[in-house]
PDB file of N, CA and C in Angstrom:
ATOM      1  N   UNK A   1       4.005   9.000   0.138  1.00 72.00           N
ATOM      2  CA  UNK A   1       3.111   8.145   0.890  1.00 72.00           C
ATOM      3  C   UNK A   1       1.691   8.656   0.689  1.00 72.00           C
ATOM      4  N   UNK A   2       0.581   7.717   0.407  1.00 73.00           N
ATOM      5  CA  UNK A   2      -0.976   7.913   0.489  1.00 73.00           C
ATOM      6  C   UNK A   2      -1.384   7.607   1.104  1.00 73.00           C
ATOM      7  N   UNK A   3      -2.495   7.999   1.840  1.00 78.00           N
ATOM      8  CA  UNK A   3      -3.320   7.158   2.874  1.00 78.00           C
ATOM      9  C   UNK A   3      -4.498   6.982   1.833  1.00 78.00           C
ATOM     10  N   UNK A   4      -5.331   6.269   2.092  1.00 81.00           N
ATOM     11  CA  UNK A   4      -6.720   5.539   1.344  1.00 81.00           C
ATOM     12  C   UNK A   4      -7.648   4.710   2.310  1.00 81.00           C
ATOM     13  N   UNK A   5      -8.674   4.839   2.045  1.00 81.00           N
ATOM     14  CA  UNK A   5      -9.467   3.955   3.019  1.00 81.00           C
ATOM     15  C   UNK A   5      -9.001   2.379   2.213  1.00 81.00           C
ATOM     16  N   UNK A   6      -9.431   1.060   3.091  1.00 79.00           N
ATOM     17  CA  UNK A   6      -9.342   0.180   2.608  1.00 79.00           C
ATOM     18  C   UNK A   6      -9.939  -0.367   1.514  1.00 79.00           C
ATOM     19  N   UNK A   7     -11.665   0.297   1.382  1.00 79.00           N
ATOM     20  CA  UNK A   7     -12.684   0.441   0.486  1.00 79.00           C
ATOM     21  C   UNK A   7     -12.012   1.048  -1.201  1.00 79.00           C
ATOM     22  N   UNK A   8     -10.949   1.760  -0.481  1.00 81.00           N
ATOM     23  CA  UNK A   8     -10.867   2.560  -2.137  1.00 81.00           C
ATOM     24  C   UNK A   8      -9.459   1.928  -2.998  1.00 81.00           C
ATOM     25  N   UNK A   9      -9.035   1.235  -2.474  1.00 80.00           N
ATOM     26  CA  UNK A   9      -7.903   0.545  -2.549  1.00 80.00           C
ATOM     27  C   UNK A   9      -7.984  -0.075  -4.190  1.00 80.00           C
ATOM     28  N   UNK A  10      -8.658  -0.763  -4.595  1.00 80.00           N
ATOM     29  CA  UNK A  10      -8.813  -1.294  -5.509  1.00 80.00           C
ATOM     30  C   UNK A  10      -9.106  -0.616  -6.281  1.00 80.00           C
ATOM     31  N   UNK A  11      -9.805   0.177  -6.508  1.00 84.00           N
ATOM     32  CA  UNK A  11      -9.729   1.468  -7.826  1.00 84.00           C
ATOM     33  C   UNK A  11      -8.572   2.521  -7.759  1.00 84.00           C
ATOM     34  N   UNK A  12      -7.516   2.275  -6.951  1.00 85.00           N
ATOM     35  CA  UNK A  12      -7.073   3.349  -6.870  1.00 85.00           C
ATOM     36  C   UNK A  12      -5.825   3.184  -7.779  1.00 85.00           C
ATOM     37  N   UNK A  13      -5.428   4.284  -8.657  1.00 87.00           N
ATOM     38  CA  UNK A  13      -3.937   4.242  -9.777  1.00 87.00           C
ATOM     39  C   UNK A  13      -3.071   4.251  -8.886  1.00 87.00           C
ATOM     40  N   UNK A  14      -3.104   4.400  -7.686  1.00 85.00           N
ATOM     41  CA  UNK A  14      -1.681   3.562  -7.028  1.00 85.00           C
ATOM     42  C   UNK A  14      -1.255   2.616  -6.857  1.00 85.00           C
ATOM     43  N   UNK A  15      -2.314   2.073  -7.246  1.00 84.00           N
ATOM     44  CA  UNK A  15      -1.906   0.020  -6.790  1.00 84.00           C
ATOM     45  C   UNK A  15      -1.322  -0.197  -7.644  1.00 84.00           C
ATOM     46  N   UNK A  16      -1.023   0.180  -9.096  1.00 85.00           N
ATOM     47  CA  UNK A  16      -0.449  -0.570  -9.929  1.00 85.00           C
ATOM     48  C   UNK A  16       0.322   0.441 -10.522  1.00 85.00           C
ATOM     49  N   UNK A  17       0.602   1.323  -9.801  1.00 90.00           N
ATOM     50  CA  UNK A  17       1.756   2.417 -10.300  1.00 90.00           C
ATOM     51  C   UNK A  17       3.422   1.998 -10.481  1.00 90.00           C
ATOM     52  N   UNK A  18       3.840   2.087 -10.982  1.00 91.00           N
ATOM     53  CA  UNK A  18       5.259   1.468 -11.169  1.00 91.00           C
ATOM     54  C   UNK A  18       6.423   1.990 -10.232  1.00 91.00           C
ATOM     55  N   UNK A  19       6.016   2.932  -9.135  1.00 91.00           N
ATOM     56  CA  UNK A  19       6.667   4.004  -8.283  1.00 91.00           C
ATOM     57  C   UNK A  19       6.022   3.198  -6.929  1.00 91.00           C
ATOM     58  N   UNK A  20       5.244   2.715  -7.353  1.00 90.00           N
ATOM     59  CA  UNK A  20       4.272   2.103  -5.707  1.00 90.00           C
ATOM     60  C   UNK A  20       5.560   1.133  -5.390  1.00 90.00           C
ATOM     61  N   UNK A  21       5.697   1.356  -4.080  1.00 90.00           N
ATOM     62  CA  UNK A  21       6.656   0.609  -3.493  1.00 90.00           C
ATOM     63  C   UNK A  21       6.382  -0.824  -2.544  1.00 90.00           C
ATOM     64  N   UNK A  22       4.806  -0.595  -1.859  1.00 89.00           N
ATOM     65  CA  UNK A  22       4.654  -1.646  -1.368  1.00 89.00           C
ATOM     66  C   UNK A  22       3.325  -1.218  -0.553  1.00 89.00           C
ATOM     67  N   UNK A  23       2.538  -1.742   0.583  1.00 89.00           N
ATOM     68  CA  UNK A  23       1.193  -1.327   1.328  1.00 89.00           C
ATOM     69  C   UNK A  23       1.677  -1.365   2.906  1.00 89.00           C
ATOM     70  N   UNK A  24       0.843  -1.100   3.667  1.00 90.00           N
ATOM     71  CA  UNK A  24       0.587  -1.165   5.052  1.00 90.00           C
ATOM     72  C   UNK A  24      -0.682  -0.944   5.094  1.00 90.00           C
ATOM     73  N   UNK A  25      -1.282  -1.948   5.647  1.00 88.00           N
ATOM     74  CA  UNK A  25      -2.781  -2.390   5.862  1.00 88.00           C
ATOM     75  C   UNK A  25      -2.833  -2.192   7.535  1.00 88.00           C
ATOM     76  N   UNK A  26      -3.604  -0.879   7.720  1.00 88.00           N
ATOM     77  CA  UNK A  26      -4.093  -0.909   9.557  1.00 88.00           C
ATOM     78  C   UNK A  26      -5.826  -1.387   9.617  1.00 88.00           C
ATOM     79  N   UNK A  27      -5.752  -2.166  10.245  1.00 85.00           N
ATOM     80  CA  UNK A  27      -6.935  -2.784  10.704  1.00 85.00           C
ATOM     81  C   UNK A  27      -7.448  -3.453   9.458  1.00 85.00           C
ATOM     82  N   UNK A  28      -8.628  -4.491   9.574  1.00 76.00           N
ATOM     83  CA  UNK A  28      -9.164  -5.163   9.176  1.00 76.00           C
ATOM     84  C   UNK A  28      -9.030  -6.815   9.114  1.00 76.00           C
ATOM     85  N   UNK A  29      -9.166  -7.481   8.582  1.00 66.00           N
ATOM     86  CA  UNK A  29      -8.709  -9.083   8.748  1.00 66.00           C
ATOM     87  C   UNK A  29      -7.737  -9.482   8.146  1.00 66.00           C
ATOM     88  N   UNK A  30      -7.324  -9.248   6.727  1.00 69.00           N
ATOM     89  CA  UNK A  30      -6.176  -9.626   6.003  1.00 69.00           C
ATOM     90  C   UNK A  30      -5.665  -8.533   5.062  1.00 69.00           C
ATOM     91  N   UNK A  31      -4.503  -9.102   4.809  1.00 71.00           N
ATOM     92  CA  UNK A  31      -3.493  -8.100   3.834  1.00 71.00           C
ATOM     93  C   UNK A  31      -4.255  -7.756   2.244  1.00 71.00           C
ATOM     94  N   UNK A  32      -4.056  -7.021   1.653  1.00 77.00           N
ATOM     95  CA  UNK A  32      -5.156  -6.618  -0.020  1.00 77.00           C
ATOM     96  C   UNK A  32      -4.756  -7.974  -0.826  1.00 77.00           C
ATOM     97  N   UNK A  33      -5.339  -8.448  -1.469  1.00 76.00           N
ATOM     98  CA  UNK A  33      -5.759  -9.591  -2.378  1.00 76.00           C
ATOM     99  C   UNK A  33      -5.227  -8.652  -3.517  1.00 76.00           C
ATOM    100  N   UNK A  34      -5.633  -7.518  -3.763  1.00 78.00           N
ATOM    101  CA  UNK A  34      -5.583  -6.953  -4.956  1.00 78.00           C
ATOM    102  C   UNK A  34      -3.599  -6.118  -5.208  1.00 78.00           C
ATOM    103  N   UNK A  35      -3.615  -6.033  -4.168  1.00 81.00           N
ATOM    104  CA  UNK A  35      -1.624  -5.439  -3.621  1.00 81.00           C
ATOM    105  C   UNK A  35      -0.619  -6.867  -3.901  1.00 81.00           C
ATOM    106  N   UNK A  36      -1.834  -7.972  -4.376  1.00 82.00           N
ATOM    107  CA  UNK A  36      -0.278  -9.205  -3.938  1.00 82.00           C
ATOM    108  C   UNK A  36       0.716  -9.089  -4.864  1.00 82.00           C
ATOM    109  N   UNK A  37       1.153  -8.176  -5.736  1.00 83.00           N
ATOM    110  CA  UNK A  37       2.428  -8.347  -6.293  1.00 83.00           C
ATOM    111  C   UNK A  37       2.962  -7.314  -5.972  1.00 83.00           C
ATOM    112  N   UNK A  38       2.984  -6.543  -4.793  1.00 86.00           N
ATOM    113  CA  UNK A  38       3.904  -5.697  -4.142  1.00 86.00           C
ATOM    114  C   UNK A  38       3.894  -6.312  -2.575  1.00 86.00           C
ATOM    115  N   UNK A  39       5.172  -5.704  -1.896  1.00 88.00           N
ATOM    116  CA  UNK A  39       5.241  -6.090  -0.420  1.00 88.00           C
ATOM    117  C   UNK A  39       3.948  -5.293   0.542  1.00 88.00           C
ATOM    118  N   UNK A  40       3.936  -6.079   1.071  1.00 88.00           N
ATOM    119  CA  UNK A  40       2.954  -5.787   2.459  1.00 88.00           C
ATOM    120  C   UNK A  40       2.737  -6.102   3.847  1.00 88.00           C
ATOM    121  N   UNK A  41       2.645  -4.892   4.769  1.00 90.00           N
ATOM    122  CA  UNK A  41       2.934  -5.038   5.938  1.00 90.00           C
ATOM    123  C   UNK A  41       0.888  -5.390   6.839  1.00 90.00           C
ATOM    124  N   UNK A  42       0.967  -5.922   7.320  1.00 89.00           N
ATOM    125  CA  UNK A  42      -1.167  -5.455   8.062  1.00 89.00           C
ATOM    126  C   UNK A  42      -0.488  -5.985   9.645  1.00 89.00           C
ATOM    127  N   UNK A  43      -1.245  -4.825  10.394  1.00 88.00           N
ATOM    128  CA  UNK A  43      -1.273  -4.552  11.345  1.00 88.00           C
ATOM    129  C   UNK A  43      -2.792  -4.479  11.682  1.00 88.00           C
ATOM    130  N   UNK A  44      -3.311  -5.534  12.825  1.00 86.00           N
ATOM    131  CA  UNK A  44      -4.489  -5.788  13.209  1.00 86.00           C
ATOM    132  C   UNK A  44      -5.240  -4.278  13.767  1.00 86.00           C
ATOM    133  N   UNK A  45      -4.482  -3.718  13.775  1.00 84.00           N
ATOM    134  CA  UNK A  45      -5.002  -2.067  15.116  1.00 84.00           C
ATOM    135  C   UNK A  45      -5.497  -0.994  13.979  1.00 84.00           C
ATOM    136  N   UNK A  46      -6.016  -0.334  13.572  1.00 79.00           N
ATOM    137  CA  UNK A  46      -6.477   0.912  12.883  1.00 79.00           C
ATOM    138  C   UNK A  46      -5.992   2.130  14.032  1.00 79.00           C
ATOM    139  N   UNK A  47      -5.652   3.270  12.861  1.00 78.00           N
ATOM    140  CA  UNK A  47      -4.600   3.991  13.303  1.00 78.00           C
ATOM    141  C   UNK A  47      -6.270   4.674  14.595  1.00 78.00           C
ATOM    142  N   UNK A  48      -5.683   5.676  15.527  1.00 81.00           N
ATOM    143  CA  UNK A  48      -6.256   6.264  16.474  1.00 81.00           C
ATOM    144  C   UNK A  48      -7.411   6.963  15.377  1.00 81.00           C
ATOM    145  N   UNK A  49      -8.870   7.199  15.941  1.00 80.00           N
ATOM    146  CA  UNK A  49      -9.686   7.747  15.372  1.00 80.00           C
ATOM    147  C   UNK A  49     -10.360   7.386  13.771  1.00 80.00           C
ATOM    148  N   UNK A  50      -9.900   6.614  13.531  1.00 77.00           N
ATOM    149  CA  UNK A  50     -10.805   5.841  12.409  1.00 77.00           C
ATOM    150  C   UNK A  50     -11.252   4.713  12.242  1.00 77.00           C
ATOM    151  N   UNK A  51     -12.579   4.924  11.241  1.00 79.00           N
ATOM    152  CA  UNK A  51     -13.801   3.699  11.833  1.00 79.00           C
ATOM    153  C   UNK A  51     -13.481   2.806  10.995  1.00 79.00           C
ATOM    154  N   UNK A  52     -12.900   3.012   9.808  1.00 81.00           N
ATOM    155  CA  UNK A  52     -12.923   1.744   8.940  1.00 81.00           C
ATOM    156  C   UNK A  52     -11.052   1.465   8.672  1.00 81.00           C
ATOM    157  N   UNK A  53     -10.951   0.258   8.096  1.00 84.00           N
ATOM    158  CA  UNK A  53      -9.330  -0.013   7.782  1.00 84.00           C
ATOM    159  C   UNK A  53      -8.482   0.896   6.993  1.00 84.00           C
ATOM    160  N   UNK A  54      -7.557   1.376   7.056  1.00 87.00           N
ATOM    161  CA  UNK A  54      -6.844   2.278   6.262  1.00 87.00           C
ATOM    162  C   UNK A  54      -5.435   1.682   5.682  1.00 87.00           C
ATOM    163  N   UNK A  55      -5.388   1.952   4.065  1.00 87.00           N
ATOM    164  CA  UNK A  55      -3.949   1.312   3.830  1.00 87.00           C
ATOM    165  C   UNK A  55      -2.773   2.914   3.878  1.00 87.00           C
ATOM    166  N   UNK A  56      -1.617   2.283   3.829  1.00 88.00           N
ATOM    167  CA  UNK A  56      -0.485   3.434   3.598  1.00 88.00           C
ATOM    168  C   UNK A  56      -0.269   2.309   2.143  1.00 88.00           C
ATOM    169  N   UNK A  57      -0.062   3.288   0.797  1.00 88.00           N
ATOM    170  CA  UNK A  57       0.729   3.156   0.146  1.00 88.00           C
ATOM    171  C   UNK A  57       2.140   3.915  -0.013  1.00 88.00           C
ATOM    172  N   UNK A  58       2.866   3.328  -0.029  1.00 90.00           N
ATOM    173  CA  UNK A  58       4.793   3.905  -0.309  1.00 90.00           C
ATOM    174  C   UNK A  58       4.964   3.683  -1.901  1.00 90.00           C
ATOM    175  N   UNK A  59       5.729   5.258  -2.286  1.00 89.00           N
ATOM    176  CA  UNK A  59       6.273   4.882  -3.260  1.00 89.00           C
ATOM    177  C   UNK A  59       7.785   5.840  -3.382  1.00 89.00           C
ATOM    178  N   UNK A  60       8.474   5.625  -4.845  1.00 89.00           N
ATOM    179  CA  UNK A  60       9.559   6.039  -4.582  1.00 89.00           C
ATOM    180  C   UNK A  60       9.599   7.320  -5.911  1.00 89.00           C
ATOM    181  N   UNK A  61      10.497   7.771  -5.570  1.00 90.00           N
ATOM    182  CA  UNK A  61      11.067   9.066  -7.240  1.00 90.00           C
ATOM    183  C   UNK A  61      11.148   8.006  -8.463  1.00 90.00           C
ATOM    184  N   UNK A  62      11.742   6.865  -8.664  1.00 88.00           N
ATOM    185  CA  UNK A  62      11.651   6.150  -9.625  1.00 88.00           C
ATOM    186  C   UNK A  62      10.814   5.087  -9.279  1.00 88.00           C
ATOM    187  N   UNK A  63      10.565   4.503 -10.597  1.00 87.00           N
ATOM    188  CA  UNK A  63       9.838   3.072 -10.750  1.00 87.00           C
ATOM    189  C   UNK A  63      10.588   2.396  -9.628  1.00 87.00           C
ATOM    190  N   UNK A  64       9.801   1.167  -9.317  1.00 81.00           N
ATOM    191  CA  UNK A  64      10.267   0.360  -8.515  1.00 81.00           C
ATOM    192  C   UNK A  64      11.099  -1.194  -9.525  1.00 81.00           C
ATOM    193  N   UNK A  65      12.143  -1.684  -9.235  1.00 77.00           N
ATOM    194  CA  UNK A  65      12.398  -2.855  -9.606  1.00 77.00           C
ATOM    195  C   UNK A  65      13.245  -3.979  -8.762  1.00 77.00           C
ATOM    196  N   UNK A  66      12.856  -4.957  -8.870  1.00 72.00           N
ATOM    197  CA  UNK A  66      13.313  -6.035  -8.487  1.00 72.00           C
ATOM    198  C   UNK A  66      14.876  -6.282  -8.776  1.00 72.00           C
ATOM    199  N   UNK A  67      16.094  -6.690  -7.770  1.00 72.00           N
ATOM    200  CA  UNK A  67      17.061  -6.743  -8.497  1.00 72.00           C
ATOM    201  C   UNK A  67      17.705  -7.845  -7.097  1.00 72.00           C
ATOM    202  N   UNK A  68      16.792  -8.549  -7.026  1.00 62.00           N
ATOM    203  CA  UNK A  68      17.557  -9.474  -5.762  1.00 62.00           C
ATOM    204  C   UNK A  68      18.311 -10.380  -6.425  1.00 62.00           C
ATOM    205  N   UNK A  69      19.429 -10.906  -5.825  1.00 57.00           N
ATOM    206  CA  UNK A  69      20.008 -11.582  -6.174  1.00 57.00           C
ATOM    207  C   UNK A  69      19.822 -13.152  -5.974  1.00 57.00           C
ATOM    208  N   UNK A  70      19.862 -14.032  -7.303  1.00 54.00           N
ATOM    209  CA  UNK A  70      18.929 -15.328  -7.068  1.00 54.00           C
ATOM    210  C   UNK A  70      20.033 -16.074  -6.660  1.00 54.00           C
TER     211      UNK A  70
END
């Protein structure tokens, strides 16, 4: 798990890491524009003691893949 400000989100090599599992967006107005091809959780509240939005990125020991059944 990473924490990141919301600001750094978009430059960051986790967003498009193949291990990134998905986001959690605390505070701000909407879910990342830039995260939409992973899952995502946003929660209107920013965690206790910080001024600006913070994401959690999740990831796993392996790549992540899709294997739902259609």
């Amino acid at each position: 798990m990473q924490w990141l400000p919301a600001a750094q989100v978009a430059t960051s090599p986790w967003l498009h890491d193949p291990h990134t599992l998905g986001v959690a967006t605390f505070g701000g107005a909407a879910p990342l524009e830039g995260a939409s091809h992973l899952p995502q959780a946003h929660l209107l509240t920013s965690p206790i003691g910080a001024d600006a939005p913070v994401v959690e990125l999740w990831s796993g020991r392996h790549a992540a893949r899709d294997d739902a059944i259609g």
